[in-house]
Coordinates of C-alpha atoms and ligand atoms in Angstrom, one line a residue:
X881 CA 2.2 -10.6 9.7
X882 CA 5.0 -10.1 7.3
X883 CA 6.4 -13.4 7.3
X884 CA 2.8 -14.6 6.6
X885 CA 2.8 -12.2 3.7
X886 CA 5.8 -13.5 2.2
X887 CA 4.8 -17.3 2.7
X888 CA 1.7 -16.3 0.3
X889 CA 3.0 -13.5 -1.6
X890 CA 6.5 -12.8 -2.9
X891 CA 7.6 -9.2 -2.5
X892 CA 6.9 -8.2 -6.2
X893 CA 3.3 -9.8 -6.1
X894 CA 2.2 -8.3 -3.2
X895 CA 3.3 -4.8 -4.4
X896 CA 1.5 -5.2 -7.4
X897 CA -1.6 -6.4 -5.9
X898 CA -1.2 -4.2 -3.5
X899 CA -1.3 -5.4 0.0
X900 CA -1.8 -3.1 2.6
X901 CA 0.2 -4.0 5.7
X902 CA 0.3 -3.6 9.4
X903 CA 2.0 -0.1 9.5
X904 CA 0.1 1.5 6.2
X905 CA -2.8 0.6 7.6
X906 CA -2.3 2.1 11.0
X907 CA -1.0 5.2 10.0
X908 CA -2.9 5.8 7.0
X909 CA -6.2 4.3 7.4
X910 CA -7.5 3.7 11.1
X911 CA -5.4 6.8 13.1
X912 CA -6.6 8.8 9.9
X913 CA -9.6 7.8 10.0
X914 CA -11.0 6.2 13.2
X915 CA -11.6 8.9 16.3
X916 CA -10.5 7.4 19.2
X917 CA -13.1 9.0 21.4
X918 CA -15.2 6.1 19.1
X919 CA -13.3 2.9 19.9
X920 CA -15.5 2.2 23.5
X921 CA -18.6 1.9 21.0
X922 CA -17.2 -1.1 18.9
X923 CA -14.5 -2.3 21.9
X924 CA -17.6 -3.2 24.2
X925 CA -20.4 -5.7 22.9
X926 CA -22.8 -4.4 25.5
X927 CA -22.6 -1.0 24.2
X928 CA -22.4 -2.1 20.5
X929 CA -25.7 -3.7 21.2
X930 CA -27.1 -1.2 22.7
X931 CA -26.5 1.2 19.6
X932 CA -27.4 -1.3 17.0
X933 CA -31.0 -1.5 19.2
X934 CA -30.9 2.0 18.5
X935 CA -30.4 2.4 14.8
X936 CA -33.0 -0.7 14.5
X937 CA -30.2 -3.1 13.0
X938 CA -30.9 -7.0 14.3
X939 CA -27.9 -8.7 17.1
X940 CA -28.0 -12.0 19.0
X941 CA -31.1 -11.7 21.4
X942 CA -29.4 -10.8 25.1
X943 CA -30.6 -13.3 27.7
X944 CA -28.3 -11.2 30.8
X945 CA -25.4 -10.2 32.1
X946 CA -23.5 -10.9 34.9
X947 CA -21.0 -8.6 36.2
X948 CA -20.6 -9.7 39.8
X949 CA -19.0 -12.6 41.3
X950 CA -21.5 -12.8 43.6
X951 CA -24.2 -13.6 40.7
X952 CA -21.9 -15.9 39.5
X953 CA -23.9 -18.8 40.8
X954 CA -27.4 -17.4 39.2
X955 CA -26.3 -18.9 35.8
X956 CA -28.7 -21.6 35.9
X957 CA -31.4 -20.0 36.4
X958 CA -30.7 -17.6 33.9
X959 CA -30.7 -19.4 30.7
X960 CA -33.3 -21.9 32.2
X961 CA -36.0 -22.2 28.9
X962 CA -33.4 -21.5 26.4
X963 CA -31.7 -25.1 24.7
X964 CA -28.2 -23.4 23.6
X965 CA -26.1 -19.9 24.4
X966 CA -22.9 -18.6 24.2
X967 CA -21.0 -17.1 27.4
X968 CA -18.7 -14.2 26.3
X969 CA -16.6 -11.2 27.3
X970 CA -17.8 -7.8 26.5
X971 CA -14.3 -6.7 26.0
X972 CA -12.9 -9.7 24.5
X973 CA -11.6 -10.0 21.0
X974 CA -10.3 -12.7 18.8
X975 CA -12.6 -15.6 20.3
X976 CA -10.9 -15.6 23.8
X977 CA -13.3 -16.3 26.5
X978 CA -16.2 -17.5 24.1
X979 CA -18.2 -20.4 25.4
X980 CA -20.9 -21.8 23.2
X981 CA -23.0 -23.9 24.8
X982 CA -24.9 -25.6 21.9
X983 CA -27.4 -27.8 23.8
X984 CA -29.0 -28.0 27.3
X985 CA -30.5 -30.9 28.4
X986 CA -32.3 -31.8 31.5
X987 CA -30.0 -29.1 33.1
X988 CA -27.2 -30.5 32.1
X989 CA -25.2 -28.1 28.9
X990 CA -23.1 -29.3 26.4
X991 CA -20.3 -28.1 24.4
X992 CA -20.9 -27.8 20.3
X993 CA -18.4 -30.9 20.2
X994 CA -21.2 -33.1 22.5
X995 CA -18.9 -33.2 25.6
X996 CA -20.5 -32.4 28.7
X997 CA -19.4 -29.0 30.6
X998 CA -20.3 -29.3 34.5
X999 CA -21.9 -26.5 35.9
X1000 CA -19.1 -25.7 38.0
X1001 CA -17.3 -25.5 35.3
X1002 CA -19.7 -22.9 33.3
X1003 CA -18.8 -20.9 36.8
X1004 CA -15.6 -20.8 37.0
X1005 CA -15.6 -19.7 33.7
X1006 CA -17.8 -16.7 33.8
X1007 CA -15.4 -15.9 37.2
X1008 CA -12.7 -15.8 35.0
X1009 CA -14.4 -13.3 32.4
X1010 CA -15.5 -11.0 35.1
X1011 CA -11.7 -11.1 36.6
X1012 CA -10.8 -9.7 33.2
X1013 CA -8.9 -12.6 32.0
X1014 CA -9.8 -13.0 28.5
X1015 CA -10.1 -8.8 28.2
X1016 CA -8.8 -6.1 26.9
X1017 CA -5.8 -4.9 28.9
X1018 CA -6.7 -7.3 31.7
X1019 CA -9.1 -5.6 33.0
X1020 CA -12.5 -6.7 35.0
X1021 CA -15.2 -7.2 32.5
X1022 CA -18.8 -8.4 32.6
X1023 CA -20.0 -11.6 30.8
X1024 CA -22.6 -11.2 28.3
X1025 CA -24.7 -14.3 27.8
X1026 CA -26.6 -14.5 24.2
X1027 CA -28.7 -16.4 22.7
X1028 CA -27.6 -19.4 20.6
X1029 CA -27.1 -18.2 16.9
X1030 CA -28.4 -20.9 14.6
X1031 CA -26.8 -20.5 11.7
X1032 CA -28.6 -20.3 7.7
X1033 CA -29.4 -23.7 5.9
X1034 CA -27.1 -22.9 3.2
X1035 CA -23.8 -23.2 5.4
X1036 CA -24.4 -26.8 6.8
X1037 CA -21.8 -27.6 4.2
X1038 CA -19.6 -25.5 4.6
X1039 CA -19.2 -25.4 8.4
X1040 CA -18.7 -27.4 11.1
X1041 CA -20.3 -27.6 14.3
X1042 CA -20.4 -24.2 14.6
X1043 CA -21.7 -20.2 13.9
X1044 CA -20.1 -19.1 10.6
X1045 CA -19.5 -15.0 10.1
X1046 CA -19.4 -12.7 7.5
X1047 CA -16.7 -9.9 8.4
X1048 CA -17.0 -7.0 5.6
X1049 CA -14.5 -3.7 5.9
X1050 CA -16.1 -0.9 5.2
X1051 CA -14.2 1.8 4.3
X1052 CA -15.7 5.6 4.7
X1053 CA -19.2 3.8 4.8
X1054 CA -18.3 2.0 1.3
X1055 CA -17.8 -1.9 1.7
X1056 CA -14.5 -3.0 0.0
X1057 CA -13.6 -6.5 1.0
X1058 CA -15.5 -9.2 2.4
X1059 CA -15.4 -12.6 3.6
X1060 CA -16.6 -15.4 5.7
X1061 CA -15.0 -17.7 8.0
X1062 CA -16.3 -20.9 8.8
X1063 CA -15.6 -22.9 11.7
X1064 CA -13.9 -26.3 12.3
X1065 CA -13.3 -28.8 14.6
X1066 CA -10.3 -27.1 15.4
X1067 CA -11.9 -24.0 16.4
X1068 CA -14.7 -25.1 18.9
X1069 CA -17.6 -23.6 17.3
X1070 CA -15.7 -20.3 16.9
X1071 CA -15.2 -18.5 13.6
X1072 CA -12.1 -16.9 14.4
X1073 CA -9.2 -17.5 12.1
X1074 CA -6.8 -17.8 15.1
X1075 CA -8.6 -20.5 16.3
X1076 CA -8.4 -22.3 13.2
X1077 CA -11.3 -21.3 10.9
X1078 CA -11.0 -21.2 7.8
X1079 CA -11.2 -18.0 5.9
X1080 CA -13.1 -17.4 2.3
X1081 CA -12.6 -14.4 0.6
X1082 CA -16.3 -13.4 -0.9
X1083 CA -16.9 -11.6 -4.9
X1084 CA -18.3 -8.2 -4.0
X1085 CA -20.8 -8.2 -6.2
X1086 CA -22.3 -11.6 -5.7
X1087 CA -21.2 -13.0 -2.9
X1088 CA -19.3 -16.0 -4.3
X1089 CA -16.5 -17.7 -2.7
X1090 CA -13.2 -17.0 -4.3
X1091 CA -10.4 -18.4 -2.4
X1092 CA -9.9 -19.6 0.9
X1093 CA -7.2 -20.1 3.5
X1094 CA -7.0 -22.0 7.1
X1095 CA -3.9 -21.0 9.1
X1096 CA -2.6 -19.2 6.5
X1097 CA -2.2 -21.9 3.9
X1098 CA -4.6 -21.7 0.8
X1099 CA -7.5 -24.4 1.1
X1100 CA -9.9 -25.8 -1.5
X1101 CA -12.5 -28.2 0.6
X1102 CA -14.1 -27.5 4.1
X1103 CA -11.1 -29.8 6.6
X1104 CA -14.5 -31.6 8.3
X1105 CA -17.0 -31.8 5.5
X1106 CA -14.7 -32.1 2.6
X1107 CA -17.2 -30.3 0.9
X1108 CA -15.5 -27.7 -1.8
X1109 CA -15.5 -23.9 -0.6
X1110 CA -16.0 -22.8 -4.7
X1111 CA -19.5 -23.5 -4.5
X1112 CA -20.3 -21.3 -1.5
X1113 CA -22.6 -18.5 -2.5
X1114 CA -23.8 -16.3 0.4
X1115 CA -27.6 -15.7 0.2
X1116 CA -29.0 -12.2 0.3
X1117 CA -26.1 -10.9 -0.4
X1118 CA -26.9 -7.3 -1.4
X1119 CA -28.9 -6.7 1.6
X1120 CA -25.7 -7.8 3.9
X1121 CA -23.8 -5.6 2.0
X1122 CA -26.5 -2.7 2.8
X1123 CA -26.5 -4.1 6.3
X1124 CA -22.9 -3.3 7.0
X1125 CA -22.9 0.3 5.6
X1126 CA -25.7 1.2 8.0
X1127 CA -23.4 -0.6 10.7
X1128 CA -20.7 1.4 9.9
X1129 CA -22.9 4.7 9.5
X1130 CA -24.2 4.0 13.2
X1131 CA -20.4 4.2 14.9
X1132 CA -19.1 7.3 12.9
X1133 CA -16.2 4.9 12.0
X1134 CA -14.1 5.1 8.9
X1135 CA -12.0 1.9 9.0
X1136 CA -13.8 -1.1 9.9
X1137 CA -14.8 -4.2 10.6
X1138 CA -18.3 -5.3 10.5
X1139 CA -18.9 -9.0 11.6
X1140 CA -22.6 -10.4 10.5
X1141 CA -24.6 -14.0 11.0
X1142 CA -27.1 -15.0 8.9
X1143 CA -29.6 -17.0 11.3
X1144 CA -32.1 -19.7 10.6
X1145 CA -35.2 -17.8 11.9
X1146 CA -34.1 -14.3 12.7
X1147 CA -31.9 -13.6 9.2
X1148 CA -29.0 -10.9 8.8
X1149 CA -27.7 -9.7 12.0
X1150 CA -24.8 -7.8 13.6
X1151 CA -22.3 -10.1 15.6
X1152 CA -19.4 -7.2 16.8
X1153 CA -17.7 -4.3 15.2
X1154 CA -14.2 -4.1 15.1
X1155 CA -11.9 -0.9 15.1
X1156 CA -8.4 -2.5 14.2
X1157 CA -9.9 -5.2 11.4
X1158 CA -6.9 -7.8 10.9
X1159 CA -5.1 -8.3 7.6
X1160 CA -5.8 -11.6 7.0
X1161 CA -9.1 -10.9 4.9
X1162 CA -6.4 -10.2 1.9
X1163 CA -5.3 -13.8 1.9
X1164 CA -8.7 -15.2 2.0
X1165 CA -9.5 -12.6 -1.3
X1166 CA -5.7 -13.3 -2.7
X1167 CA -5.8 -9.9 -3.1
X1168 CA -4.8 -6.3 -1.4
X1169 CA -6.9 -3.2 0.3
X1170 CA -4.8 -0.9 -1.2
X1171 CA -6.3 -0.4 -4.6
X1172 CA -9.9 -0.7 -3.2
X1173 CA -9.0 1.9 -0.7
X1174 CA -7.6 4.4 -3.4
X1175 CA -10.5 4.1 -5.3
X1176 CA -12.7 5.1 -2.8
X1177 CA -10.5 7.9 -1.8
X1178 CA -10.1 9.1 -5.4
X1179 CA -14.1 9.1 -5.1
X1180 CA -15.5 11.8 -2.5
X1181 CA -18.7 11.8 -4.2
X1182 CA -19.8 7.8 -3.1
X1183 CA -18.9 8.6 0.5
X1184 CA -21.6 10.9 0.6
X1185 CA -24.4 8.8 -0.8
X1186 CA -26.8 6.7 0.7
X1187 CA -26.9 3.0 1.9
X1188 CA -27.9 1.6 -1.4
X1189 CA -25.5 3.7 -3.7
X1190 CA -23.0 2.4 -1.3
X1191 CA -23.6 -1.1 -1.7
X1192 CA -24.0 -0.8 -5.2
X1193 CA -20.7 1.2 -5.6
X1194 CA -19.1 -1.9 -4.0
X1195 CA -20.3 -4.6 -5.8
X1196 CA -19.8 -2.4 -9.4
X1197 CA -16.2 -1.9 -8.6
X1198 CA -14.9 -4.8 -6.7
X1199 CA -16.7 -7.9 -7.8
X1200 CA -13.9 -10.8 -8.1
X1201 CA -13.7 -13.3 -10.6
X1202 CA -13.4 -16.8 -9.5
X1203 CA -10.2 -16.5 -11.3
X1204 CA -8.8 -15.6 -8.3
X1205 CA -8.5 -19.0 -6.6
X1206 CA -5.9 -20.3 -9.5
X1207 CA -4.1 -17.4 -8.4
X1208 CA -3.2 -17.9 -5.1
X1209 CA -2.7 -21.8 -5.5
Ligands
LIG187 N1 -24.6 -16.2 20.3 C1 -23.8 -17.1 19.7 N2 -24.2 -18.3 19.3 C2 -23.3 -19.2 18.7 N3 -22.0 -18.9 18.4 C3 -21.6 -17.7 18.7 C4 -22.4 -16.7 19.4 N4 -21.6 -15.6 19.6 C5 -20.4 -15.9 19.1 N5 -20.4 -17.1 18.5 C6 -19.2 -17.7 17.9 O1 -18.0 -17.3 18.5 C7 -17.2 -16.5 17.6 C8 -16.6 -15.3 18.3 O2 -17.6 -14.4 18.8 P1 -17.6 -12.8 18.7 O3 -18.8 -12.3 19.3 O4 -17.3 -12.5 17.3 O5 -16.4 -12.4 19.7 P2 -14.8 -12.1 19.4 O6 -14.7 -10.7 19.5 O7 -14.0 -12.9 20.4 O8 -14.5 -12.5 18.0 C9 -18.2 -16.1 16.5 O9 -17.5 -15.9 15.3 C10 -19.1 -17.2 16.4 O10 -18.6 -18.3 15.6
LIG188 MG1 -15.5 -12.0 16.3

């Protein structure tokens, strides 16, 4: 993490734009502020779901889960009526162990790419998430599979073959940096930056790209579309911003990461949660957490409020201008 610091921001810079890195934000934010007795909420997407089907907040419809070898084998079956899902760990993290399956046809599934994936193959794969190979720690795991998120109109642009989302740290319930990460052919219909997405940092207060960056190196046009990232405005964008303080209000959480999709049919919904949100989001804003963070420390009063004040609070106090982007190249 700090050489990749350095490589975007000189010492002095990154002081003064304050960067928060990987030890002030361990120390000071998520053992500080995140209750360990918390973590199996966000660190299992079964359970996740299951509270976010309590509070009435939207995920990726659940088709199963299989958590026995032995069921292994039902998978066909299981999805039959459904043209598209995605196979994934209920521990995993970081897009290890995601399978999107983007069409089925005739019984046959295929990969977002086009390229055909046998069925045996679709086995031996949910064999390996239940042996715990793509999972926290190792351990055995169940494999949830969803149903095929279809992403928003407004990203075909900006994305490629593939489910862009919206990741927004929310900090004592009050959002303070956002931004969305599209995927690429180099990340197999995932948008996980270590898979190669590319990262956009997003204006608080409107939504609006700002700056971008693709394995750590600033970008200014999607690498598959070639279409330019300034132009990217996210729609609805106050009522995502709502969305993830009543995600973070569901977990009792105060440091984290709230990752949303914004589907064709179904609209706004919750993708995971994440207790240990990475770094990165600061190069894809070419700016640091730190400042946002003080201000809402310096500000008991928001913390407090509802939902809306919440949002607003955000987008009053840490709108971007597209300035930023000359910044950072
Ligand atoms: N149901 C789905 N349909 C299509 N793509 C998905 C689906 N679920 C996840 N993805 C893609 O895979 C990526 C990783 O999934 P996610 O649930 O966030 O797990 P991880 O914890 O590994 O990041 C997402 O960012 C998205 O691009
Ligand atoms: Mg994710």
């Amino acid at each position: 993490m700090r050489a990749l610091l350095d490589r975007l921001f000189p010492a002095r810079a990154m002081r003064e734009i304050g960067v928060l890195g990987m030890n002030g934000r361990n120390i000071n934010y998520i053992s500080r502020y995140n209750s360990r007795q918390l973590y199996p909420l966000v660190d299992d997407k079964l359970k996740t779901k299951q509270l976010a089907l309590e509070h009435g907040v939207t995920t990726p419809e659940l088709i199963g889960v299989i958590s026995a070898q032995h069921d292994v084998r039902r998978i066909a079956e299981l999805v039959k009526g459904h043209d598209g899902f995605c196979i994934k760990p209920a521990k995993g993290s970081g897009g290890k162990g995601i399978l999107v399956v983007a069409r089925v046809e005739d019984g046959r599934f295929f990969r977002t790419n086009g390229t055909e994936i046998p069925l045996i193959d679709l086995q031996r794969h949910l064999s390996n998430v239940l042996a715990g190979l793509f999972s926290l720690g190792g351990a055995p795991d169940v494999a949830i599979i969803e149903a095929l998120i279809r992403p928003d109109e407004v990203f075909r642009d900006y994305s490629y073959a593939g489910v862009p989302d919206i990741r927004v740290v929310v900090f004592q319930g009050v959002p303070v940096m956002a931004m969305v990460r599209l995927s690429c052919a180099a990340s197999n219909g995932k948008a996980n930056l270590h898979q190669g997405a590319v990262g956009v940092g997003l204006a608080m207060d409107t939504g609006r790209a700002v700056c971008a960056v693709q394995r750590n190196r600033p970008v200014f046009i999607h690498p598959d579309t070639g279409h330019p990232l300034d132009g990217l405005v996210i729609p609805h964008w106050h009522a995502l911003l709502e969305l993830s303080c009543a995600c973070a209000d569901m977990t009792g959480l105060g440091y984290l990461g709230v990752d949303l999709v914004m589907d064709r049919e179904r609209g706004p919904m919750l993708l995971e949660l994440n207790a240990r949100p990475g770094l990165a989001i600061q190069m894809a804003n070419g700016t640091g957490l730190l400042p946002r963070l003080r201000r809402v420390e310096a500000e008991p009063r928001i913390v407090k409020a509802g939902v809306r004040e919440r949002a607003a609070f955000a987008a009053r106090h840490f709108g971007t201008r597209p300035a930023a982007i000359a910044a950072v190249a």
